XYZ file of C-alpha atoms in Angstrom:
231
model
C 43.237 146.631 -72.652
C 46.700 147.581 -71.338
C 49.502 148.192 -73.835
C 51.528 145.289 -72.430
C 48.628 142.886 -72.975
C 48.169 143.699 -76.658
C 51.872 143.818 -77.536
C 53.892 140.645 -78.043
C 57.648 140.387 -78.410
C 57.132 138.908 -81.877
C 55.060 141.929 -82.955
C 57.786 144.191 -81.597
C 60.554 142.358 -83.461
C 58.607 142.183 -86.718
C 57.994 145.932 -86.581
C 61.710 146.471 -85.937
C 62.507 144.422 -89.065
C 60.021 146.483 -91.068
C 61.545 149.785 -89.951
C 65.125 148.594 -90.532
C 64.255 147.291 -94.009
C 62.428 150.446 -95.112
C 64.815 152.960 -93.538
C 67.880 151.778 -91.633
C 68.952 150.003 -88.485
C 69.678 153.394 -86.903
C 65.961 154.199 -87.191
C 65.105 151.282 -84.889
C 64.630 152.897 -81.483
C 62.301 152.130 -78.595
C 60.508 155.445 -79.043
C 60.074 154.924 -82.805
C 58.738 151.385 -82.389
C 56.321 152.485 -79.668
C 55.010 155.147 -82.035
C 54.637 152.655 -84.886
C 52.853 150.133 -82.650
C 50.598 152.704 -81.003
C 51.778 152.029 -77.463
C 53.788 153.870 -74.862
C 57.581 153.361 -74.725
C 57.172 151.792 -71.270
C 55.119 148.980 -72.828
C 58.157 147.910 -74.827
C 60.329 147.645 -71.737
C 58.228 144.687 -70.579
C 59.755 142.785 -73.523
C 63.222 144.326 -73.920
C 65.268 146.137 -71.293
C 67.187 148.365 -73.708
C 68.194 148.773 -77.349
C 70.991 146.199 -77.016
C 68.467 143.550 -76.012
C 66.142 144.701 -78.787
C 68.895 144.197 -81.363
C 69.722 140.782 -79.888
C 66.061 139.775 -80.241
C 66.062 141.082 -83.807
C 69.154 139.004 -84.609
C 67.704 135.909 -83.001
C 64.505 136.255 -85.026
C 66.282 136.598 -88.369
C 69.028 134.031 -87.832
C 66.515 131.325 -86.918
C 66.358 130.660 -90.677
C 70.047 129.786 -90.861
C 69.613 126.319 -89.359
C 67.093 124.704 -91.727
C 65.704 121.195 -91.497
C 68.297 118.804 -92.873
C 68.039 115.414 -94.444
C 70.184 113.527 -91.900
C 71.403 111.264 -94.694
C 72.700 114.168 -96.798
C 76.493 114.648 -96.992
C 77.995 117.153 -94.545
C 78.982 119.578 -97.303
C 75.452 119.803 -98.712
C 74.066 120.505 -95.262
C 76.724 123.129 -94.584
C 76.085 124.770 -97.951
C 72.374 124.904 -97.145
C 73.244 126.865 -94.002
C 75.458 129.311 -95.891
C 72.796 129.726 -98.590
C 70.206 130.430 -95.887
C 72.496 133.011 -94.284
C 73.114 134.732 -97.622
C 69.380 134.676 -98.327
C 68.565 136.383 -95.021
C 71.171 139.075 -95.647
C 69.920 139.684 -99.180
C 66.415 140.281 -97.848
C 67.596 142.384 -94.921
C 70.531 144.547 -95.998
C 71.118 145.902 -92.497
C 72.305 142.492 -91.257
C 76.078 143.119 -91.535
C 75.681 146.240 -89.396
C 73.593 144.241 -86.941
C 76.316 141.581 -86.617
C 78.746 144.305 -85.572
C 76.420 145.579 -82.834
C 75.273 142.423 -81.064
C 77.103 140.004 -78.801
C 76.934 136.626 -80.519
C 76.646 134.720 -77.240
C 73.422 136.616 -76.473
C 71.741 135.417 -79.689
C 70.391 131.854 -79.233
C 69.833 131.181 -82.934
C 73.431 132.217 -83.683
C 74.640 129.753 -81.048
C 72.478 126.982 -82.538
C 73.777 127.699 -86.036
C 77.387 127.681 -84.822
C 76.846 124.382 -83.014
C 75.332 122.846 -86.153
C 78.220 124.103 -88.304
C 80.831 122.788 -85.871
C 79.152 119.387 -85.841
C 79.121 119.210 -89.649
C 82.735 120.326 -89.890
C 83.698 117.704 -87.321
C 82.164 115.082 -89.600
C 84.388 116.458 -92.364
C 87.481 115.812 -90.251
C 88.161 119.320 -88.934
C 89.192 119.817 -85.316
C 87.020 122.085 -83.163
C 89.544 124.903 -83.448
C 89.654 124.517 -87.217
C 85.878 124.234 -87.400
C 85.499 127.433 -85.424
C 87.845 129.191 -87.845
C 86.020 127.797 -90.890
C 82.667 128.901 -89.460
C 84.038 132.410 -88.984
C 85.471 132.517 -92.500
C 82.170 131.368 -93.983
C 80.270 134.038 -92.042
C 82.644 136.773 -93.188
C 82.638 135.381 -96.724
C 78.839 135.480 -96.820
C 78.853 139.083 -95.572
C 81.399 140.049 -98.236
C 79.415 138.224 -100.928
C 76.258 140.208 -100.182
C 78.168 143.455 -99.699
C 79.850 143.038 -103.083
C 76.699 142.248 -105.048
C 77.242 143.540 -108.610
C 75.000 146.032 -110.313
C 73.995 149.635 -109.981
C 72.592 151.240 -106.811
C 69.113 149.943 -105.998
C 67.621 153.429 -105.796
C 68.116 154.158 -109.516
C 65.365 154.001 -112.117
C 65.809 151.772 -115.183
C 66.948 154.752 -117.258
C 69.345 155.925 -114.560
C 70.722 152.408 -114.204
C 71.414 152.221 -117.938
C 73.273 155.519 -117.775
C 75.191 154.356 -114.692
C 76.374 151.260 -116.589
C 77.246 153.358 -119.643
C 79.456 155.663 -117.577
C 81.183 152.683 -115.974
C 81.779 151.170 -119.420
C 83.200 154.398 -120.825
C 85.537 154.783 -117.851
C 87.002 151.347 -118.501
C 87.220 151.867 -122.250
C 89.315 155.002 -121.688
C 92.063 152.960 -120.043
C 95.205 152.402 -122.170
C 94.421 149.208 -124.104
C 98.088 148.251 -124.379
C 98.487 148.388 -120.595
C 95.065 147.080 -119.487
C 93.750 144.908 -122.336
C 91.642 142.693 -120.068
C 90.010 145.642 -118.318
C 89.144 147.275 -121.631
C 87.714 143.984 -122.878
C 85.704 143.657 -119.665
C 84.082 147.032 -120.383
C 81.797 145.365 -122.922
C 80.209 143.353 -120.119
C 79.040 146.568 -118.483
C 76.478 147.091 -121.242
C 74.063 144.601 -119.702
C 72.711 144.123 -116.222
C 74.754 141.804 -114.052
C 73.452 138.265 -113.567
C 73.036 138.506 -109.808
C 71.906 134.910 -109.294
C 74.921 133.600 -111.214
C 77.116 135.834 -109.040
C 75.753 134.262 -105.859
C 75.969 130.707 -107.182
C 79.587 131.244 -108.217
C 80.403 132.900 -104.895
C 78.897 130.076 -102.854
C 80.763 127.541 -104.998
C 83.972 129.443 -104.316
C 83.403 129.565 -100.551
C 82.457 125.920 -100.260
C 85.111 124.554 -102.621
C 87.856 125.792 -100.297
C 86.303 124.011 -97.321
C 85.671 120.845 -99.328
C 89.228 120.789 -100.711
C 90.724 121.047 -97.221
C 88.317 118.401 -95.913
C 89.369 116.003 -98.679
C 92.905 116.015 -97.245
C 91.720 114.987 -93.786
C 90.916 111.586 -92.290
C 87.157 111.106 -92.158
C 85.040 109.892 -89.266
C 84.811 112.984 -87.080
C 87.496 115.030 -85.344
C 87.417 116.425 -81.822
C 89.505 118.743 -79.700
C 91.850 121.306 -81.159
C 94.899 119.287 -82.103
C 95.997 119.687 -85.691
C 94.963 116.845 -87.951
């Protein structure tokens, strides 16, 4: 059986995800994937023309999760939050995603376009103009990236013992600050003794992102906005 007959685009993309997760996005090359899949590099070119198209396919595959099935009766903010939660979830599972966003052209990723359309529709229901909705969508994307990038805790590569020592050193560094000048920072040092509550961090962060959007929406007339005139 020819290589092109036993290789699907889905198999190619799933192998790319596996390599990026276990090593890095830089390790995802046509030659490396051909080696992993046991085919010739030419077999891959039947599915993707170059690495740019490969990365676009990778993005499309992963971002398909960002537009989940909604209850059409649910309020706009709950549906929008579900999208942001899905985006954060994808990035938590695949830590190379922020780098991937910087490398692909958004208009060449169908699932990104679908997610943006869904977000704009929900924000229109909240009273935002299209221009405002576009800005809010961008802020939420960047906020989600920052949320995942700033996840608290020690480096993931450390053992339990190394992690405990890492936290101890962080605590000692804060405790050495002048207490009369930085009383809150010195007090905060005590919190470094225990592992960070990562789930609480994400819940708080999502609340923070969404509360800004909801507060602005509450000031707007409801019923759906269009165009880009200021409301």
